[in-house]
Amino acid sequence: MFYVLGLISFLVPFVQALKEICYEGTGCFENSFPWAGTEARPERSLSWAPEQVNTRFLLFTKDNPDHFQEINSSTIFQSHFQTTRKTRFVIHGYTDSGDKGWVPDMCKTMLSVENINCFCIDWSRGSHTEYVQAVNNILVVGSEVADLVKTLRDELGYSPSLVHIIGHSLGAHAAGEAGKQMPSIGRITGLDPAQPYFQNNPTDLRLDPTDARLVDVIHTDTAPFDSSLGLGINQLVGHLDFFPNGGIQMPGCKHKENYNSEIDKVLQEVSRGNWTLNISEEYNKLVCNHLRSYKYYMESIITPDGFIGFPASSYFGWIQPKQTVTAFIDVETKVGRLKSVDFIWSSRNVKNYKHPLEVKSVTVEYGRDGTRYYFCGIRTAGPRTRHIIPLCNRTAGPKDP
């Protein structure tokens, strides 16, 4: 069966003609350059009709936190939607669903800490197909999300700047499509945006910083797809791109090297054109890193201070010696002249480092007058170990140049 599906998919580029197709309410879609017919996207597939994709909008609010209301552009006026709240959309990815599992769980988690309108976007009918077709179907999903935001703006005076779209995998690029069609979206969060058919492709085809006022991205599975079956895009696609643990191997997930034979099987099917990978047991073993992105994001909702990110040119550059970490302590108390610093590395931050970390120096600066105190470390600092770091042999004084 795999081979027959693959053969049919492989022949598509040669038999489907160039054309454009238009649908009322979602606009027109084409299979010409750059959307198809390229080395990265040889297949000339077209998006399904909106009725086939069957995008559903499932609304959770404080008024209905346990059971969603299914709404559309006509019925939203009779729903629990309130214009006084911010609005968040959550869009799932390939072979996933929006009416069960992590998507409604994320809405419920957000509602536990804030009063919002939260939409689960279910496009499972359009995502449970060959990957190439699902890639095209997200254009319809993004268009329909944009159309609903347009209705909110035009009919209710609701500002798109209050809209936050969260998308995982293909859903991240669907969020980008919504932003392209509806300018001034406040924020888009991409959770490990899909790599195949998007890596190094033009910005018209993928999530991009111009799609919203703020685009932030979490990358968790960025190994090359063609050799290691990395499913997440490995390039900067937002204003802020976070790569937890380097963005390739996540704690708690088995290294993909342990599944080389399974990877080979999946890649063989892909090379034959078969993207219907949800029926493969081997595939299910290999998505752990990819799924970590939405798990990390959900955890950050209830533990906003639980994840620390530092700017760096690369992960390996960050873990090299002589790197500097800055932390801001937001207090109004002036404690006077400092004599020492008690220092403990958080085990969360250091447990995955292969080499010991040395605290060479600590500088404390008062924000009010710029006075600095310098403390000199003398030994390696391990996790959960208290280190008392004394003042250096220099005078504390005004901010040095």
CSV table of C-alpha atoms in Angstrom, one decimal:
chain,number,residue,atom,x,y,z
A,1,MET,CA,0.0,0.0,0.0
A,2,PHE,CA,2.8,2.4,0.8
A,3,TYR,CA,4.3,1.9,-2.6
A,4,VAL,CA,1.0,2.5,-4.5
A,5,LEU,CA,0.4,5.7,-2.5
A,6,GLY,CA,3.9,6.8,-3.2
A,7,LEU,CA,3.7,6.2,-6.9
A,8,ILE,CA,0.5,8.2,-7.2
A,9,SER,CA,2.0,11.1,-5.3
A,10,PHE,CA,5.2,11.0,-7.3
A,11,LEU,CA,3.4,11.2,-10.6
A,12,VAL,CA,1.4,14.3,-9.6
A,13,PRO,CA,4.0,16.9,-10.7
A,14,PHE,CA,4.0,15.5,-14.3
A,15,VAL,CA,0.3,15.3,-14.9
A,16,GLN,CA,-1.2,18.3,-13.1
A,17,ALA,CA,-1.3,21.5,-15.2
A,18,LEU,CA,-0.5,25.0,-14.1
A,19,LYS,CA,-3.7,26.7,-12.8
A,20,GLU,CA,-5.3,28.9,-10.2
A,21,ILE,CA,-8.4,28.1,-8.1
A,22,CYS,CA,-10.6,30.6,-6.2
A,23,TYR,CA,-13.0,30.1,-3.4
A,24,GLU,CA,-15.5,32.6,-2.0
A,25,GLY,CA,-14.3,34.0,1.3
A,26,THR,CA,-10.8,32.7,1.1
A,27,GLY,CA,-9.5,34.0,-2.1
A,28,CYS,CA,-7.4,32.4,-4.9
A,29,PHE,CA,-4.6,29.9,-4.8
A,30,GLU,CA,-2.2,28.8,-7.5
A,31,ASN,CA,0.4,26.1,-8.1
A,32,SER,CA,2.9,28.2,-10.0
A,33,PHE,CA,6.2,29.6,-8.7
A,34,PRO,CA,7.1,30.0,-5.9
A,35,TRP,CA,4.3,27.8,-4.4
A,36,ALA,CA,5.1,24.8,-6.6
A,37,GLY,CA,7.2,23.7,-9.5
A,38,THR,CA,10.5,24.3,-7.7
A,39,GLU,CA,13.3,22.0,-6.6
A,40,ALA,CA,12.1,22.3,-3.0
A,41,ARG,CA,8.4,22.0,-4.0
A,42,PRO,CA,8.2,19.9,-7.2
A,43,GLU,CA,4.5,18.8,-6.8
A,44,ARG,CA,1.9,21.1,-8.3
A,45,SER,CA,-0.9,20.4,-5.8
A,46,LEU,CA,-3.6,22.9,-5.1
A,47,SER,CA,-5.5,23.6,-1.8
A,48,TRP,CA,-8.7,21.8,-1.2
A,49,ALA,CA,-11.9,23.7,-1.1
A,50,PRO,CA,-12.8,25.2,2.3
A,51,GLU,CA,-15.6,22.6,2.7
A,52,GLN,CA,-13.1,19.8,2.4
A,53,VAL,CA,-10.5,21.3,4.8
A,54,ASN,CA,-13.4,22.0,7.2
A,55,THR,CA,-11.7,24.5,9.4
A,56,ARG,CA,-13.6,24.8,12.7
A,57,PHE,CA,-13.4,27.6,15.3
A,58,LEU,CA,-13.9,26.2,18.8
A,59,LEU,CA,-14.2,29.0,21.4
A,60,PHE,CA,-13.3,28.7,25.1
A,61,THR,CA,-13.8,31.6,27.6
A,62,LYS,CA,-14.2,32.1,31.3
A,63,ASP,CA,-17.9,31.7,30.7
A,64,ASN,CA,-17.4,28.2,29.1
A,65,PRO,CA,-14.0,27.0,30.3
A,66,ASP,CA,-14.8,23.3,30.0
A,67,HIS,CA,-16.8,23.0,26.8
A,68,PHE,CA,-16.2,24.9,23.6
A,69,GLN,CA,-18.7,26.8,21.5
A,70,GLU,CA,-18.3,26.1,17.8
A,71,ILE,CA,-18.7,29.4,16.0
A,72,ASN,CA,-18.2,31.1,12.6
A,73,SER,CA,-18.3,34.6,11.3
A,74,SER,CA,-22.1,34.6,11.5
A,75,THR,CA,-22.7,33.1,14.9
A,76,ILE,CA,-19.8,34.7,16.9
A,77,PHE,CA,-22.2,37.6,17.8
A,78,GLN,CA,-24.3,35.2,19.8
A,79,SER,CA,-21.3,33.5,21.5
A,80,HIS,CA,-19.4,34.2,24.7
A,81,PHE,CA,-16.8,36.2,22.7
A,82,GLN,CA,-16.1,39.6,24.4
A,83,THR,CA,-14.4,42.5,22.8
A,84,THR,CA,-12.9,43.6,26.1
A,85,ARG,CA,-10.6,40.6,26.1
A,86,LYS,CA,-7.5,39.7,24.2
A,87,THR,CA,-8.0,36.8,21.8
A,88,ARG,CA,-5.7,33.8,21.2
A,89,PHE,CA,-6.0,31.3,18.4
A,90,VAL,CA,-4.2,27.8,18.7
A,91,ILE,CA,-3.6,26.0,15.4
A,92,HIS,CA,-2.4,22.3,15.3
A,93,GLY,CA,-0.1,20.7,12.8
A,94,TYR,CA,0.1,17.7,10.5
A,95,THR,CA,-2.2,14.7,11.3
A,96,ASP,CA,-3.2,16.4,14.5
A,97,SER,CA,-6.6,17.6,15.8
A,98,GLY,CA,-7.9,20.8,17.4
A,99,ASP,CA,-10.9,19.4,19.3
A,100,LYS,CA,-9.0,17.2,21.6
A,101,GLY,CA,-5.6,16.7,23.2
A,102,TRP,CA,-3.1,19.5,23.7
A,103,VAL,CA,-4.9,22.2,21.7
A,104,PRO,CA,-7.9,22.5,24.1
A,105,ASP,CA,-5.6,21.8,27.0
A,106,MET,CA,-3.6,24.9,26.0
A,107,CYS,CA,-6.7,27.1,25.9
A,108,LYS,CA,-7.8,25.8,29.3
A,109,THR,CA,-4.3,26.4,30.7
A,110,MET,CA,-4.3,30.0,29.4
A,111,LEU,CA,-7.8,30.6,30.8
A,112,SER,CA,-6.5,29.5,34.2
A,113,VAL,CA,-4.2,32.5,34.4
A,114,GLU,CA,-5.9,35.2,32.2
A,115,ASN,CA,-9.4,36.3,31.0
A,116,ILE,CA,-9.3,35.8,27.2
A,117,ASN,CA,-11.1,34.6,24.2
A,118,CYS,CA,-9.4,31.4,23.2
A,119,PHE,CA,-10.1,29.6,19.8
A,120,CYS,CA,-9.0,26.1,19.1
A,121,ILE,CA,-8.6,25.8,15.3
A,122,ASP,CA,-9.5,22.3,14.1
A,123,TRP,CA,-8.5,21.5,10.6
A,124,SER,CA,-8.0,17.8,11.2
A,125,ARG,CA,-9.9,16.8,8.0
A,126,GLY,CA,-7.4,18.9,6.0
A,127,SER,CA,-4.3,17.7,7.9
A,128,HIS,CA,-5.0,13.9,7.8
A,129,THR,CA,-3.8,13.5,4.3
A,130,GLU,CA,-0.5,13.3,2.4
A,131,TYR,CA,1.9,15.9,3.7
A,132,VAL,CA,2.1,17.7,0.3
A,133,GLN,CA,-1.6,18.2,0.3
A,134,ALA,CA,-1.7,19.4,3.9
A,135,VAL,CA,1.0,22.0,3.1
A,136,ASN,CA,-1.4,23.5,0.5
A,137,ASN,CA,-4.4,23.2,2.8
A,138,ILE,CA,-2.8,25.5,5.4
A,139,LEU,CA,-3.4,28.4,2.9
A,140,VAL,CA,-7.1,27.9,3.4
A,141,VAL,CA,-6.7,27.6,7.1
A,142,GLY,CA,-4.8,30.8,7.3
A,143,SER,CA,-7.2,32.6,5.1
A,144,GLU,CA,-10.2,31.5,7.2
A,145,VAL,CA,-8.5,32.7,10.4
A,146,ALA,CA,-7.7,36.0,8.7
A,147,ASP,CA,-11.4,36.3,7.6
A,148,LEU,CA,-12.6,35.8,11.1
A,149,VAL,CA,-10.3,38.5,12.4
A,150,LYS,CA,-11.5,40.8,9.7
A,151,THR,CA,-15.1,40.2,10.8
A,152,LEU,CA,-14.2,41.0,14.3
A,153,ARG,CA,-12.5,44.3,13.2
A,154,ASP,CA,-15.2,45.4,10.7
A,155,GLU,CA,-18.3,44.3,12.6
A,156,LEU,CA,-17.2,44.7,16.3
A,157,GLY,CA,-14.4,47.3,16.0
A,158,TYR,CA,-12.0,44.8,17.5
A,159,SER,CA,-8.4,45.6,16.9
A,160,PRO,CA,-6.2,42.9,15.3
A,161,SER,CA,-3.4,44.1,17.6
A,162,LEU,CA,-5.3,42.2,20.4
A,163,VAL,CA,-5.0,38.9,18.5
A,164,HIS,CA,-2.3,36.4,19.3
A,165,ILE,CA,-2.0,33.3,17.0
A,166,ILE,CA,-0.1,30.2,18.3
A,167,GLY,CA,0.7,27.5,15.7
A,168,HIS,CA,2.6,24.2,15.9
A,169,SER,CA,4.4,22.7,13.0
A,170,LEU,CA,2.3,23.3,9.9
A,171,GLY,CA,0.0,25.4,12.1
A,172,ALA,CA,2.8,27.9,12.6
A,173,HIS,CA,3.0,28.5,8.9
A,174,ALA,CA,-0.8,28.7,8.8
A,175,ALA,CA,-0.5,31.4,11.4
A,176,GLY,CA,1.9,33.2,9.2
A,177,GLU,CA,-0.5,33.0,6.3
A,178,ALA,CA,-3.2,34.6,8.4
A,179,GLY,CA,-0.8,37.4,9.3
A,180,LYS,CA,0.0,38.0,5.6
A,181,GLN,CA,-3.7,38.4,4.8
A,182,MET,CA,-4.6,40.4,7.9
A,183,PRO,CA,-2.0,43.1,8.6
A,184,SER,CA,-1.4,44.4,12.2
A,185,ILE,CA,-1.9,41.1,14.0
A,186,GLY,CA,-0.5,41.7,17.4
A,187,ARG,CA,1.6,38.5,17.9
A,188,ILE,CA,2.3,35.1,16.3
A,189,THR,CA,4.0,32.3,18.2
A,190,GLY,CA,5.5,29.6,16.1
A,191,LEU,CA,6.0,26.3,17.9
A,192,ASP,CA,8.7,24.4,16.0
A,193,PRO,CA,7.4,25.5,12.5
A,194,ALA,CA,7.6,22.7,10.0
A,195,GLN,CA,10.8,22.2,8.1
A,196,PRO,CA,9.9,20.1,5.0
A,197,TYR,CA,8.8,22.3,2.1
A,198,PHE,CA,9.5,25.5,4.1
A,199,GLN,CA,13.3,25.4,4.9
A,200,ASN,CA,15.1,28.1,2.9
A,201,ASN,CA,12.0,28.9,0.9
A,202,PRO,CA,10.8,32.5,0.2
A,203,THR,CA,9.0,34.3,3.0
A,204,ASP,CA,5.8,34.3,1.0
A,205,LEU,CA,5.6,30.5,1.8
A,206,ARG,CA,6.5,30.5,5.5
A,207,LEU,CA,6.3,32.2,8.8
A,208,ASP,CA,8.2,35.5,8.7
A,209,PRO,CA,8.8,38.5,11.1
A,210,THR,CA,6.6,40.7,8.9
A,211,ASP,CA,3.5,38.5,9.6
A,212,ALA,CA,2.8,40.2,12.9
A,213,ARG,CA,4.0,43.0,15.2
A,214,LEU,CA,5.8,40.4,17.2
A,215,VAL,CA,6.8,36.9,16.0
A,216,ASP,CA,8.4,34.7,18.5
A,217,VAL,CA,9.5,31.1,17.8
A,218,ILE,CA,10.5,28.0,19.8
A,219,HIS,CA,12.7,25.6,17.8
A,220,THR,CA,13.0,22.0,19.2
A,221,ASP,CA,13.6,19.6,16.3
A,222,THR,CA,15.9,21.4,13.9
A,223,ALA,CA,18.2,18.5,12.7
A,224,PRO,CA,18.3,18.2,8.9
A,225,PHE,CA,15.2,16.4,7.7
A,226,ASP,CA,16.9,14.5,4.8
A,227,SER,CA,19.4,12.8,7.1
A,228,SER,CA,18.0,12.9,10.7
A,229,LEU,CA,14.2,13.4,10.1
A,230,GLY,CA,14.3,16.8,11.9
A,231,LEU,CA,10.8,18.2,11.5
A,232,GLY,CA,11.3,21.8,12.6
A,233,ILE,CA,12.7,24.6,10.5
A,234,ASN,CA,16.4,25.4,11.2
A,235,GLN,CA,16.5,29.1,10.4
A,236,LEU,CA,15.5,32.4,12.0
A,237,VAL,CA,11.9,33.1,11.1
A,238,GLY,CA,10.8,35.5,13.9
A,239,HIS,CA,11.8,38.6,15.8
A,240,LEU,CA,12.8,36.3,18.7
A,241,ASP,CA,13.9,32.7,18.0
A,242,PHE,CA,14.5,30.4,21.0
A,243,PHE,CA,16.5,27.2,20.6
A,244,PRO,CA,16.1,25.3,23.9
A,245,ASN,CA,19.0,23.1,24.6
A,246,GLY,CA,20.3,24.0,21.1
A,247,GLY,CA,17.1,23.2,19.3
A,248,ILE,CA,18.0,19.7,18.3
A,249,GLN,CA,17.9,17.2,21.2
A,250,MET,CA,15.4,17.8,24.0
A,251,PRO,CA,15.8,16.4,27.5
A,252,GLY,CA,13.6,13.4,28.0
A,253,CYS,CA,13.6,12.4,24.3
A,254,LYS,CA,15.7,9.6,23.1
A,255,HIS,CA,18.5,10.4,20.6
A,256,LYS,CA,17.4,9.7,17.0
A,257,GLU,CA,20.6,7.9,16.5
A,258,ASN,CA,18.9,5.1,18.4
A,259,TYR,CA,16.3,4.9,15.7
A,260,ASN,CA,18.5,4.9,12.6
A,261,SER,CA,16.7,1.9,11.0
A,262,GLU,CA,13.3,3.6,11.7
A,263,ILE,CA,14.5,6.8,10.2
A,264,ASP,CA,15.7,5.0,7.1
A,265,LYS,CA,12.3,3.4,6.7
A,266,VAL,CA,10.4,6.7,6.9
A,267,LEU,CA,12.8,8.4,4.6
A,268,GLN,CA,12.5,5.6,2.1
A,269,GLU,CA,8.7,6.2,2.1
A,270,VAL,CA,9.2,9.9,1.7
A,271,SER,CA,11.5,9.4,-1.2
A,272,ARG,CA,8.8,7.4,-2.9
A,273,GLY,CA,6.4,10.3,-2.4
A,274,ASN,CA,4.4,8.8,0.5
A,275,TRP,CA,3.9,11.4,3.1
A,276,THR,CA,1.0,9.7,4.9
A,277,LEU,CA,3.3,9.0,7.9
A,278,ASN,CA,0.7,9.0,10.6
A,279,ILE,CA,0.1,5.3,9.9
A,280,SER,CA,3.7,4.4,10.5
A,281,GLU,CA,4.7,3.2,14.0
A,282,GLU,CA,8.2,4.2,13.3
A,283,TYR,CA,7.2,7.8,12.8
A,284,ASN,CA,5.5,8.0,16.2
A,285,LYS,CA,8.8,7.2,17.9
A,286,LEU,CA,10.5,10.1,16.2
A,287,VAL,CA,8.4,13.1,17.0
A,288,CYS,CA,9.3,13.6,20.6
A,289,ASN,CA,11.5,16.6,20.0
A,290,HIS,CA,9.0,18.2,17.7
A,291,LEU,CA,6.2,17.9,20.3
A,292,ARG,CA,8.3,19.4,23.0
A,293,SER,CA,7.8,22.9,21.6
A,294,TYR,CA,4.1,23.1,22.6
A,295,LYS,CA,4.8,21.4,25.9
A,296,TYR,CA,7.4,24.0,26.8
A,297,TYR,CA,5.1,26.8,25.8
A,298,MET,CA,2.3,25.4,27.8
A,299,GLU,CA,4.6,25.0,30.8
A,300,SER,CA,5.7,28.7,30.4
A,301,ILE,CA,2.1,29.8,30.8
A,302,ILE,CA,1.9,28.6,34.4
A,303,THR,CA,5.6,29.0,35.1
A,304,PRO,CA,6.5,32.3,33.4
A,305,ASP,CA,9.9,32.5,35.1
A,306,GLY,CA,10.8,28.8,34.5
A,307,PHE,CA,12.7,29.3,31.3
A,308,ILE,CA,15.7,31.6,30.8
A,309,GLY,CA,16.9,32.6,27.4
A,310,PHE,CA,20.2,34.4,26.5
A,311,PRO,CA,21.1,36.0,23.2
A,312,ALA,CA,23.9,34.2,21.4
A,313,SER,CA,25.2,33.9,17.8
A,314,SER,CA,24.9,30.1,18.2
A,315,TYR,CA,24.3,27.4,20.8
A,316,PHE,CA,27.9,26.2,20.7
A,317,GLY,CA,29.1,29.8,21.0
A,318,TRP,CA,27.0,30.2,24.1
A,319,ILE,CA,28.5,27.3,25.9
A,320,GLN,CA,32.1,28.3,25.2
A,321,PRO,CA,34.3,29.8,27.9
A,322,LYS,CA,34.3,33.5,28.7
A,323,GLN,CA,30.6,33.9,28.1
A,324,THR,CA,28.8,36.5,30.3
A,325,VAL,CA,25.3,36.2,31.8
A,326,THR,CA,23.3,39.3,32.9
A,327,ALA,CA,20.4,39.1,35.4
A,328,PHE,CA,18.2,42.0,36.4
A,329,ILE,CA,17.1,42.2,40.1
A,330,ASP,CA,14.1,44.5,40.2
A,331,VAL,CA,14.0,45.8,43.8
A,332,GLU,CA,13.8,49.3,45.2
A,333,THR,CA,15.9,48.6,48.3
A,334,LYS,CA,19.4,50.0,48.7
A,335,VAL,CA,21.2,47.6,50.8
A,336,GLY,CA,24.4,49.6,51.3
A,337,ARG,CA,27.9,48.5,50.7
A,338,LEU,CA,28.2,44.9,49.6
A,339,LYS,CA,30.8,42.5,51.0
A,340,SER,CA,30.1,39.2,49.2
A,341,VAL,CA,27.7,37.4,46.9
A,342,ASP,CA,26.1,34.1,47.6
A,343,PHE,CA,26.0,32.3,44.3
A,344,ILE,CA,24.2,29.0,43.3
A,345,TRP,CA,23.8,27.8,39.7
A,346,SER,CA,20.2,26.7,39.0
A,347,SER,CA,20.3,23.0,38.2
A,348,ARG,CA,17.8,23.7,35.4
A,349,ASN,CA,20.4,25.8,33.6
A,350,VAL,CA,23.5,23.7,34.0
A,351,LYS,CA,22.5,20.0,34.2
A,352,ASN,CA,22.8,19.5,30.5
A,353,TYR,CA,26.3,21.1,30.1
A,354,LYS,CA,29.1,18.6,29.5
A,355,HIS,CA,31.8,20.8,31.0
A,356,PRO,CA,32.1,22.4,34.5
A,357,LEU,CA,31.2,26.0,34.8
A,358,GLU,CA,33.5,28.5,36.5
A,359,VAL,CA,32.3,31.7,38.1
A,360,LYS,CA,35.2,34.0,37.3
A,361,SER,CA,33.7,37.3,38.3
A,362,VAL,CA,30.4,38.8,39.3
A,363,THR,CA,29.6,42.5,38.9
A,364,VAL,CA,26.7,44.1,40.8
A,365,GLU,CA,25.5,47.5,39.6
A,366,TYR,CA,23.0,49.8,41.3
A,367,GLY,CA,20.5,51.2,38.7
A,368,ARG,CA,20.0,54.4,40.6
A,369,ASP,CA,23.5,55.8,40.6
A,370,GLY,CA,25.6,53.3,38.6
A,371,THR,CA,27.8,52.3,41.5
A,372,ARG,CA,29.5,48.9,40.8
A,373,TYR,CA,30.8,46.2,43.1
A,374,TYR,CA,33.2,43.6,41.7
A,375,PHE,CA,33.4,40.1,43.1
A,376,CYS,CA,36.0,37.5,42.1
A,377,GLY,CA,35.3,33.8,41.8
A,378,ILE,CA,38.1,31.3,42.4
A,379,ARG,CA,36.7,27.9,41.6
A,380,THR,CA,34.3,25.8,39.5
A,381,ALA,CA,30.7,26.1,40.6
A,382,GLY,CA,28.5,23.1,40.3
A,383,PRO,CA,24.7,22.9,40.5
A,384,ARG,CA,23.0,23.2,43.9
A,385,THR,CA,26.2,24.2,45.6
A,386,ARG,CA,26.5,27.5,47.5
A,387,HIS,CA,29.5,29.6,46.7
A,388,ILE,CA,30.4,32.7,48.7
A,389,ILE,CA,32.2,35.1,46.3
A,390,PRO,CA,34.2,37.9,48.0
A,391,LEU,CA,35.0,41.4,46.8
A,392,CYS,CA,37.9,41.7,44.5
A,393,ASN,CA,40.9,43.8,45.5
A,394,ARG,CA,39.5,46.9,43.9
A,395,THR,CA,37.5,49.8,45.2
A,396,ALA,CA,33.8,49.9,44.6
A,397,GLY,CA,32.8,53.2,42.9
A,398,PRO,CA,30.9,54.9,40.1
A,399,LYS,CA,30.3,53.0,36.9
A,400,ASP,CA,33.5,52.3,35.1
A,401,PRO,CA,33.9,52.9,31.4
